PDB file of C-alpha atoms in Angstrom:
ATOM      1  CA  UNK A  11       0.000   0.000   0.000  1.00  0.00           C
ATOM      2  CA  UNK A  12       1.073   3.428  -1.190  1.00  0.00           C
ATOM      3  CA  UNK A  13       1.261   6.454   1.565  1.00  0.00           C
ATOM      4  CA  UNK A  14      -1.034   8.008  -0.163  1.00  0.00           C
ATOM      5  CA  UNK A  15      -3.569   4.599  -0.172  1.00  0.00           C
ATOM      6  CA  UNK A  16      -2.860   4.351   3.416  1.00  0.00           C
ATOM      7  CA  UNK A  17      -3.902   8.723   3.596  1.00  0.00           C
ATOM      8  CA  UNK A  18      -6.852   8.031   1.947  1.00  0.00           C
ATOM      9  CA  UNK A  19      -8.111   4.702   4.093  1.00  0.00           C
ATOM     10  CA  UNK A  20      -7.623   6.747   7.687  1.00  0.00           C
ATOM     11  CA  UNK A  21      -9.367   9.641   6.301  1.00  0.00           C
ATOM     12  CA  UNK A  22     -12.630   6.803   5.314  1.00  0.00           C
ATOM     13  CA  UNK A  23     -12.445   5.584   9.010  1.00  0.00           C
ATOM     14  CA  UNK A  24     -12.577   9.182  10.328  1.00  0.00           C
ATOM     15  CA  UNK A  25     -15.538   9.620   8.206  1.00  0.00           C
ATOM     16  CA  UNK A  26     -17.394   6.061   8.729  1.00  0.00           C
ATOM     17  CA  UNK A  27     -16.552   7.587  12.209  1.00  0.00           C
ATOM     18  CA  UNK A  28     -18.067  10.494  12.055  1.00  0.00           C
ATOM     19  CA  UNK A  29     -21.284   8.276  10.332  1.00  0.00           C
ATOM     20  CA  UNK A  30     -21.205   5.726  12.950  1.00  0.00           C
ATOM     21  CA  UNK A  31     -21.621   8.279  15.560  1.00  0.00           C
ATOM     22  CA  UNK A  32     -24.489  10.343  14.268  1.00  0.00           C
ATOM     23  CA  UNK A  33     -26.363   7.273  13.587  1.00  0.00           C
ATOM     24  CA  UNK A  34     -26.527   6.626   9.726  1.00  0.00           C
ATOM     25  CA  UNK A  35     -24.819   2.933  10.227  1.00  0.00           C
ATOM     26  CA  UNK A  36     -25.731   2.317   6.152  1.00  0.00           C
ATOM     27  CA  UNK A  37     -23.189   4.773   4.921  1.00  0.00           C
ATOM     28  CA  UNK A  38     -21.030   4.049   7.791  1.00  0.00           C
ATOM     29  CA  UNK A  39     -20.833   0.610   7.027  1.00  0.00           C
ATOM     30  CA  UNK A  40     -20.504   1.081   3.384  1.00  0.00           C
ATOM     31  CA  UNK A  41     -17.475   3.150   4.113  1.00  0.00           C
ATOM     32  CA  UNK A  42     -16.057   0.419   6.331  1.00  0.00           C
ATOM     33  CA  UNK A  43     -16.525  -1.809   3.969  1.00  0.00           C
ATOM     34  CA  UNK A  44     -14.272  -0.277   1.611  1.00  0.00           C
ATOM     35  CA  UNK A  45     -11.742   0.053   3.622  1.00  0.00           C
ATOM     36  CA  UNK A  46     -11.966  -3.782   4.122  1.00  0.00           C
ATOM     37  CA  UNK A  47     -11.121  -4.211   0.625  1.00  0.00           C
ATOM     38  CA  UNK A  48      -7.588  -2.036   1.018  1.00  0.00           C
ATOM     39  CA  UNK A  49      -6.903  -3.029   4.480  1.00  0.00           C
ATOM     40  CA  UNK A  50      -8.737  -6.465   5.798  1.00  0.00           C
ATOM     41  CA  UNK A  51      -7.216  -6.383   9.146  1.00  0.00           C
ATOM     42  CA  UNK A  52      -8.442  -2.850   9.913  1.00  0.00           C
ATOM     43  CA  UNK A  53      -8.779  -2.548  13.436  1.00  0.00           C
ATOM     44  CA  UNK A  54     -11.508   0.352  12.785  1.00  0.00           C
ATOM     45  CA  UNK A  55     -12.954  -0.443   9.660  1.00  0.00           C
ATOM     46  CA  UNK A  56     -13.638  -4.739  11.406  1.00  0.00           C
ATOM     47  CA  UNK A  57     -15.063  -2.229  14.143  1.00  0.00           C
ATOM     48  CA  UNK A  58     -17.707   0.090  12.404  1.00  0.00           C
ATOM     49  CA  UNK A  59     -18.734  -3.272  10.294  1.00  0.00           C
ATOM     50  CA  UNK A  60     -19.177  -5.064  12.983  1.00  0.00           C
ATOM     51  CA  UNK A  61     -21.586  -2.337  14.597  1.00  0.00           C
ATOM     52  CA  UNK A  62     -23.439  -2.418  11.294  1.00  0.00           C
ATOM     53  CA  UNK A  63     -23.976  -6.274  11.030  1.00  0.00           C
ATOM     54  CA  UNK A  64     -24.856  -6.444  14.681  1.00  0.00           C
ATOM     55  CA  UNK A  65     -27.841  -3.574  14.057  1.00  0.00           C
ATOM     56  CA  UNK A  66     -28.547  -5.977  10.588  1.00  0.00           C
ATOM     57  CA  UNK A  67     -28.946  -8.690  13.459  1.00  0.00           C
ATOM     58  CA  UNK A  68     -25.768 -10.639  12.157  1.00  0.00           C
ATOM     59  CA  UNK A  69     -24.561 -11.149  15.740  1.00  0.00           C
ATOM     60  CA  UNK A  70     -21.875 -14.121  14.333  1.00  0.00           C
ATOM     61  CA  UNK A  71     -20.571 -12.030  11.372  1.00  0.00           C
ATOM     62  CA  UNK A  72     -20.446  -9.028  13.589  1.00  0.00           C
ATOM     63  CA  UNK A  73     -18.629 -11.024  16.650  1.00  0.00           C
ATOM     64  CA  UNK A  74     -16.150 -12.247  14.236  1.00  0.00           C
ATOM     65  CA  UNK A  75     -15.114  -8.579  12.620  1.00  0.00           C
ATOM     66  CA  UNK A  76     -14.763  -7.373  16.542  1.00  0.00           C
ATOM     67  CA  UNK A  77     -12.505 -10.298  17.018  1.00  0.00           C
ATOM     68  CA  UNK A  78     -10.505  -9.445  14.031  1.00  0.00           C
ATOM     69  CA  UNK A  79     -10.396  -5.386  15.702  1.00  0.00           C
ATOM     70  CA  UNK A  80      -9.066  -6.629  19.043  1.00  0.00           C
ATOM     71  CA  UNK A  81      -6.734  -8.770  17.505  1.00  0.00           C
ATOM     72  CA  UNK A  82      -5.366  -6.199  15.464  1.00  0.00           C
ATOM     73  CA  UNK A  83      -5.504  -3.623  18.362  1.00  0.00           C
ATOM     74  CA  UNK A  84      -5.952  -5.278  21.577  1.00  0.00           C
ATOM     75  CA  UNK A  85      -6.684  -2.387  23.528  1.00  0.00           C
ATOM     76  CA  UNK A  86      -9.606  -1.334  21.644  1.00  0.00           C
ATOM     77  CA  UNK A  87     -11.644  -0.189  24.187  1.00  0.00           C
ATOM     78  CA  UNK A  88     -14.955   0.011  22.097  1.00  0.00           C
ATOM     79  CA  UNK A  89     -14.694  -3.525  20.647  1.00  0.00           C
ATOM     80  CA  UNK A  90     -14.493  -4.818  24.025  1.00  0.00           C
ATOM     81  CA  UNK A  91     -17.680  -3.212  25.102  1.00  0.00           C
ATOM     82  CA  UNK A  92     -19.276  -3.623  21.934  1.00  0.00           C
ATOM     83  CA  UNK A  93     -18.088  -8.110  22.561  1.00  0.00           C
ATOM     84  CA  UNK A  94     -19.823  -7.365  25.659  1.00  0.00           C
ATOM     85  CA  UNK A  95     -22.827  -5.915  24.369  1.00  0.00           C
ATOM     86  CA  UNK A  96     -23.375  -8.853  21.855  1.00  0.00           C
ATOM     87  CA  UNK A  97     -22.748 -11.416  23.986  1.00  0.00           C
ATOM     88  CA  UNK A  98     -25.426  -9.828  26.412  1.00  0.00           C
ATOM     89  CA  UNK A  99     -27.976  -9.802  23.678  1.00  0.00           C
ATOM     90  CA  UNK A 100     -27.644 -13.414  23.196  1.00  0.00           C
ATOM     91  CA  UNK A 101     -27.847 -14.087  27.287  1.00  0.00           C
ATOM     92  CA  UNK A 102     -24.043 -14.885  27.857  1.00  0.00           C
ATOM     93  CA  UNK A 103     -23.615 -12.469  30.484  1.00  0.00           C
ATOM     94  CA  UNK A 104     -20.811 -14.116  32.279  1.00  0.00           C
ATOM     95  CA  UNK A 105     -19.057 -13.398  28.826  1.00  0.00           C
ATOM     96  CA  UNK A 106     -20.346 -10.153  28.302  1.00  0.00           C
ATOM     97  CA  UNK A 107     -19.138  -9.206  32.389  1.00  0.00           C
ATOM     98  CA  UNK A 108     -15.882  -9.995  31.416  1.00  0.00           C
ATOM     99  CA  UNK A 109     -15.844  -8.110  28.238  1.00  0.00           C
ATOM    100  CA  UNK A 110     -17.059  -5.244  30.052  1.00  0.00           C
ATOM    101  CA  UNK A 111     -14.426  -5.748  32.703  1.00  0.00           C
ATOM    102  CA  UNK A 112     -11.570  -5.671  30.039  1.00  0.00           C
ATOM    103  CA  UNK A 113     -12.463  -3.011  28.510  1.00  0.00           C
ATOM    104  CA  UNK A 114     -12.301  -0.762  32.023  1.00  0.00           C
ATOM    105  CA  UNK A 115      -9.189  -2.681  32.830  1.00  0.00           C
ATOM    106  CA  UNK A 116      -8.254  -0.659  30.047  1.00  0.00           C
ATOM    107  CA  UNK A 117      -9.892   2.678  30.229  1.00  0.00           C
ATOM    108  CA  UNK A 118     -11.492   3.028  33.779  1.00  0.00           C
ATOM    109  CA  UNK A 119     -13.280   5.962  32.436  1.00  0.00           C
ATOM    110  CA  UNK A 120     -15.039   4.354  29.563  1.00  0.00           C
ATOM    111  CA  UNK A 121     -18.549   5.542  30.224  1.00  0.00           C
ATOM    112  CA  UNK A 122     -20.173   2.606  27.796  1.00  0.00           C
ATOM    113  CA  UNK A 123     -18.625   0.092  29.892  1.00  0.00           C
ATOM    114  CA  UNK A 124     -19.062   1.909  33.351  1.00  0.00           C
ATOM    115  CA  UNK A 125     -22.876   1.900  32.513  1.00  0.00           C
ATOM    116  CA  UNK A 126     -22.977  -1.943  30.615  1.00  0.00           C
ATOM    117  CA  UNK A 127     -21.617  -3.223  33.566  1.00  0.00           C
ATOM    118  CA  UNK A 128     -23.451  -1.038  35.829  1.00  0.00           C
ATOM    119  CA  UNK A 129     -26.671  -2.467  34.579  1.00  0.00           C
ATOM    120  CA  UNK A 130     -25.822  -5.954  34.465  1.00  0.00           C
ATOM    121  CA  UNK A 131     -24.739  -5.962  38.358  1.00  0.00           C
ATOM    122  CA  UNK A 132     -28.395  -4.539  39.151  1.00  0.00           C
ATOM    123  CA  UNK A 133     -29.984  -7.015  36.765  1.00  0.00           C
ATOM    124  CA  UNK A 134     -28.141  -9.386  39.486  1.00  0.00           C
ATOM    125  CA  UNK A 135     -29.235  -7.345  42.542  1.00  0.00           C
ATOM    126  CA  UNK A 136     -25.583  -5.979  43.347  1.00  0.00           C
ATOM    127  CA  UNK A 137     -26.930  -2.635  43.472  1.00  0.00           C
ATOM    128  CA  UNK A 138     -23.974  -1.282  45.560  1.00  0.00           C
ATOM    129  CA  UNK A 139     -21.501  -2.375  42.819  1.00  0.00           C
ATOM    130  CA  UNK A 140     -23.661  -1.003  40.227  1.00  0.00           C
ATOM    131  CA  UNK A 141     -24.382   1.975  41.806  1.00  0.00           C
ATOM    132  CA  UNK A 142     -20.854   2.778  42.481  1.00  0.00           C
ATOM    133  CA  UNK A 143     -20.242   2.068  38.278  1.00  0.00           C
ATOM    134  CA  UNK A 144     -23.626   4.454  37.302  1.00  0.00           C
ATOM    135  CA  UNK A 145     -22.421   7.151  39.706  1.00  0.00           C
ATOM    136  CA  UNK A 146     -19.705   7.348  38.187  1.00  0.00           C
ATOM    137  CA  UNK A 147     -21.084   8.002  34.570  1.00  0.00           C
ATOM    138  CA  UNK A 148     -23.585  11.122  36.011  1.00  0.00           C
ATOM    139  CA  UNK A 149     -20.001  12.443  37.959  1.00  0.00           C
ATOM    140  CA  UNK A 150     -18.982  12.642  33.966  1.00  0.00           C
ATOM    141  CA  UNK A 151     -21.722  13.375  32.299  1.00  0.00           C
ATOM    142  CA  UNK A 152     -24.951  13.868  33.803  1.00  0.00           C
ATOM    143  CA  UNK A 153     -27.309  13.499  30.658  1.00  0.00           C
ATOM    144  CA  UNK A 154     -27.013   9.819  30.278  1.00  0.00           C
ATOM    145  CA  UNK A 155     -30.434   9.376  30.278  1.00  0.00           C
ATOM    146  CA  UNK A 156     -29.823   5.090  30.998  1.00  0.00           C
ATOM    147  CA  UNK A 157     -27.451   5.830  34.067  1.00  0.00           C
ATOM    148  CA  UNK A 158     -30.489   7.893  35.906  1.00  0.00           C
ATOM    149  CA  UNK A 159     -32.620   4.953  35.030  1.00  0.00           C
ATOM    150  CA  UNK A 160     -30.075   2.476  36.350  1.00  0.00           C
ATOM    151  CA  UNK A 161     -29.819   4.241  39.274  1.00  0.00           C
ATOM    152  CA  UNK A 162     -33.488   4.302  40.008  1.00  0.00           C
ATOM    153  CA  UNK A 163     -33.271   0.427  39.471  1.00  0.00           C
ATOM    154  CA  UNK A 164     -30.847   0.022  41.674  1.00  0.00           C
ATOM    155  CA  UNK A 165     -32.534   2.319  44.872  1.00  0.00           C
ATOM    156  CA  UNK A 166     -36.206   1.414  44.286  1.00  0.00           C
ATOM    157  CA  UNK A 167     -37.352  -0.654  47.045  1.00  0.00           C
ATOM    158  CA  UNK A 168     -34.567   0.862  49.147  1.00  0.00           C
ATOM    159  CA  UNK A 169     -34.681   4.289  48.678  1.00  0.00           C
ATOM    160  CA  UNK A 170     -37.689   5.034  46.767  1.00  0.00           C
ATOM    161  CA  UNK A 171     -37.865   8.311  46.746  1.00  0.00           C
ATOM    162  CA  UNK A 172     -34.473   8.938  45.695  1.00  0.00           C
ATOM    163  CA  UNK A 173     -35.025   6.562  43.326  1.00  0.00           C
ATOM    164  CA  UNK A 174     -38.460   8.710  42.076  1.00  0.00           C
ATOM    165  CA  UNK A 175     -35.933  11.225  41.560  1.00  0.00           C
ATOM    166  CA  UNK A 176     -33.652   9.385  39.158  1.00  0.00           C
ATOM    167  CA  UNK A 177     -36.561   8.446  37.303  1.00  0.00           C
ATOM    168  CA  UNK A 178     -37.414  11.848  36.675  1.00  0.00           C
ATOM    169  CA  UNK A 179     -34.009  12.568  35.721  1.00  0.00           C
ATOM    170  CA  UNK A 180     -33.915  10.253  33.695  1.00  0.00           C
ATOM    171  CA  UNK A 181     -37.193  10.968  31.738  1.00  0.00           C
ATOM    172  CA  UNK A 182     -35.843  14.990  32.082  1.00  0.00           C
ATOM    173  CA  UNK A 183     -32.567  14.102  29.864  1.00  0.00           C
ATOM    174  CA  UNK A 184     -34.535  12.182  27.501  1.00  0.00           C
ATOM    175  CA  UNK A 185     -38.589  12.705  27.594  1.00  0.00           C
ATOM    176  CA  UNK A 186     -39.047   9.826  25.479  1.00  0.00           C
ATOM    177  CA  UNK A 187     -37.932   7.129  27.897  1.00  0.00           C
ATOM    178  CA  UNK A 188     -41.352   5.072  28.006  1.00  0.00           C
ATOM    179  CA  UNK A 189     -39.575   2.786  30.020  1.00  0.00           C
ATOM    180  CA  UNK A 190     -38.227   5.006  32.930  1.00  0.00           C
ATOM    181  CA  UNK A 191     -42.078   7.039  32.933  1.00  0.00           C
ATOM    182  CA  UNK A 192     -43.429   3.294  33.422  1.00  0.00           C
ATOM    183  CA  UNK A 193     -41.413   2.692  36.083  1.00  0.00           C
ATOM    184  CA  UNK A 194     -41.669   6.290  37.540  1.00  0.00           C
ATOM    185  CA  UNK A 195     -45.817   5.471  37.248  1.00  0.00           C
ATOM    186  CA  UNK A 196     -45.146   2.751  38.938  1.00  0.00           C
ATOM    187  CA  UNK A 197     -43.518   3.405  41.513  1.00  0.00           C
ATOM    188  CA  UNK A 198     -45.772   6.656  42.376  1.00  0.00           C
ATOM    189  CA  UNK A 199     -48.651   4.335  42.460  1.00  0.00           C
ATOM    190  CA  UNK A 200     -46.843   2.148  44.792  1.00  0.00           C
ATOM    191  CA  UNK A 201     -46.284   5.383  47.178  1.00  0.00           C
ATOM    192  CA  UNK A 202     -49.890   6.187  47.241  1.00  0.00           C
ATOM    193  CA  UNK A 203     -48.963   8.960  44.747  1.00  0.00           C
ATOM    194  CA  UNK A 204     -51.900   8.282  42.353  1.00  0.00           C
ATOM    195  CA  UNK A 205     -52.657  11.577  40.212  1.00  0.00           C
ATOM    196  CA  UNK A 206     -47.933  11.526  39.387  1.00  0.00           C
ATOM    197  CA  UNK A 207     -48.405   7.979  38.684  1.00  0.00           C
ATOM    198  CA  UNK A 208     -51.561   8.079  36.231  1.00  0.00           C
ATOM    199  CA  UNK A 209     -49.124  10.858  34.764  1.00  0.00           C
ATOM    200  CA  UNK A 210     -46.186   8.907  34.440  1.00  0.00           C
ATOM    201  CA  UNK A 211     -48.046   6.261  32.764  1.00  0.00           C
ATOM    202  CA  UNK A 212     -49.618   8.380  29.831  1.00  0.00           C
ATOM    203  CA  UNK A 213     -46.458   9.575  28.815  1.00  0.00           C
ATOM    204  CA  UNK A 214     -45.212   5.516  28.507  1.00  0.00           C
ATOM    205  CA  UNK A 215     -47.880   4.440  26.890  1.00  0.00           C
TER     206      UNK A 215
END
């Protein structure tokens, strides 16, 4: 490969990038795809595929081009999260725990994984291990809309009505979280808090 070949492939990933991030996976992936052509062993190019062929619902295709990132760059934080992430979606979430847990073993900051790994811990009822890892995410950036609602997960039946207020957060960042008004309706109801929770539950439904 020429410098110039070599130029013109990093300036694709930038832009598949730049694709991949505001959501329009098609030309993201057809970028990527390219750059497969040049450059097989890509560690970004194997990446942004992969996140393609895992929204296509290729979950084997897409686990194999993630395989082929780390391998080429084994301290790709993303593709570890993103090996988590797949292996979660197909109920292997002692694999996707220790995906999750590599990837912070490599970037303690990495938001993604703080909050993955966050959620799968409450999902098992640690709630003080995955409040400590959501806590963390709103200390960096509190308009993660899932960390408030991972929160209130974690503290409802505890604490619940610090965990009303993570709801509402949550549905504050991002109005259109049906899930966290359903569970804010919910849990008003539960609290004798009937006119908030028939509130709540129109704005899930």
């Amino acid at each position: 490969m020429t410098a110039g070949e070599s130029e013109d492939s990093s300036k694709g990933i930038s832009e598949a990038a730049r694709h991949l991030e505001e959501g329009n996976l098609g030309k993201a992936s057809e970028i990527a795809s390219g750059v497969l052509a040049v450059l097989p062993d890509d560690a970004g190019a194997n990446y942004i595929y992969a996140r393609y062929l895992a929204e296509m619902g290729d979950l084997e295709r897409a686990h194999a081009h993630l395989e082929k990132a780390i391998s080429a760059q084994p301290a790709f934080t993303d593709a570890h999260h993103a090996v988590g992430v797949l292996n979660q979606m197909v109920g292997r979430n002692d694999t996707a725990m220790a995906a999750f847990t590599k990837a912070l073993e490599l970037d303690p900051s990495h938001l993604q994984s703080n909050l993955s790994l966050g959620l799968l811990y409450c999902n098992w009822g640690k709630f003080k291990e995955a409040l400590a890892l959501v806590e963390k995410v709103i200390s960096v950036n509190s308009e993660v809309a899932a960390a408030h609602f991972v929160r209130g997960e974690c503290l409802r039946g505890g604490d619940d009505q610090e965990a009303i207020r993570a709801y509402k957060r949550a549905v504050t960042v991002n109005p259109e979280f049906a899930e966290a008004w359903f569970n804010l309706g919910v849990l008003l109801f539960h609290i004798n808090s009937f006119n908030g929770a028939v509130a709540a539950l129109r704005e899930a439904a």
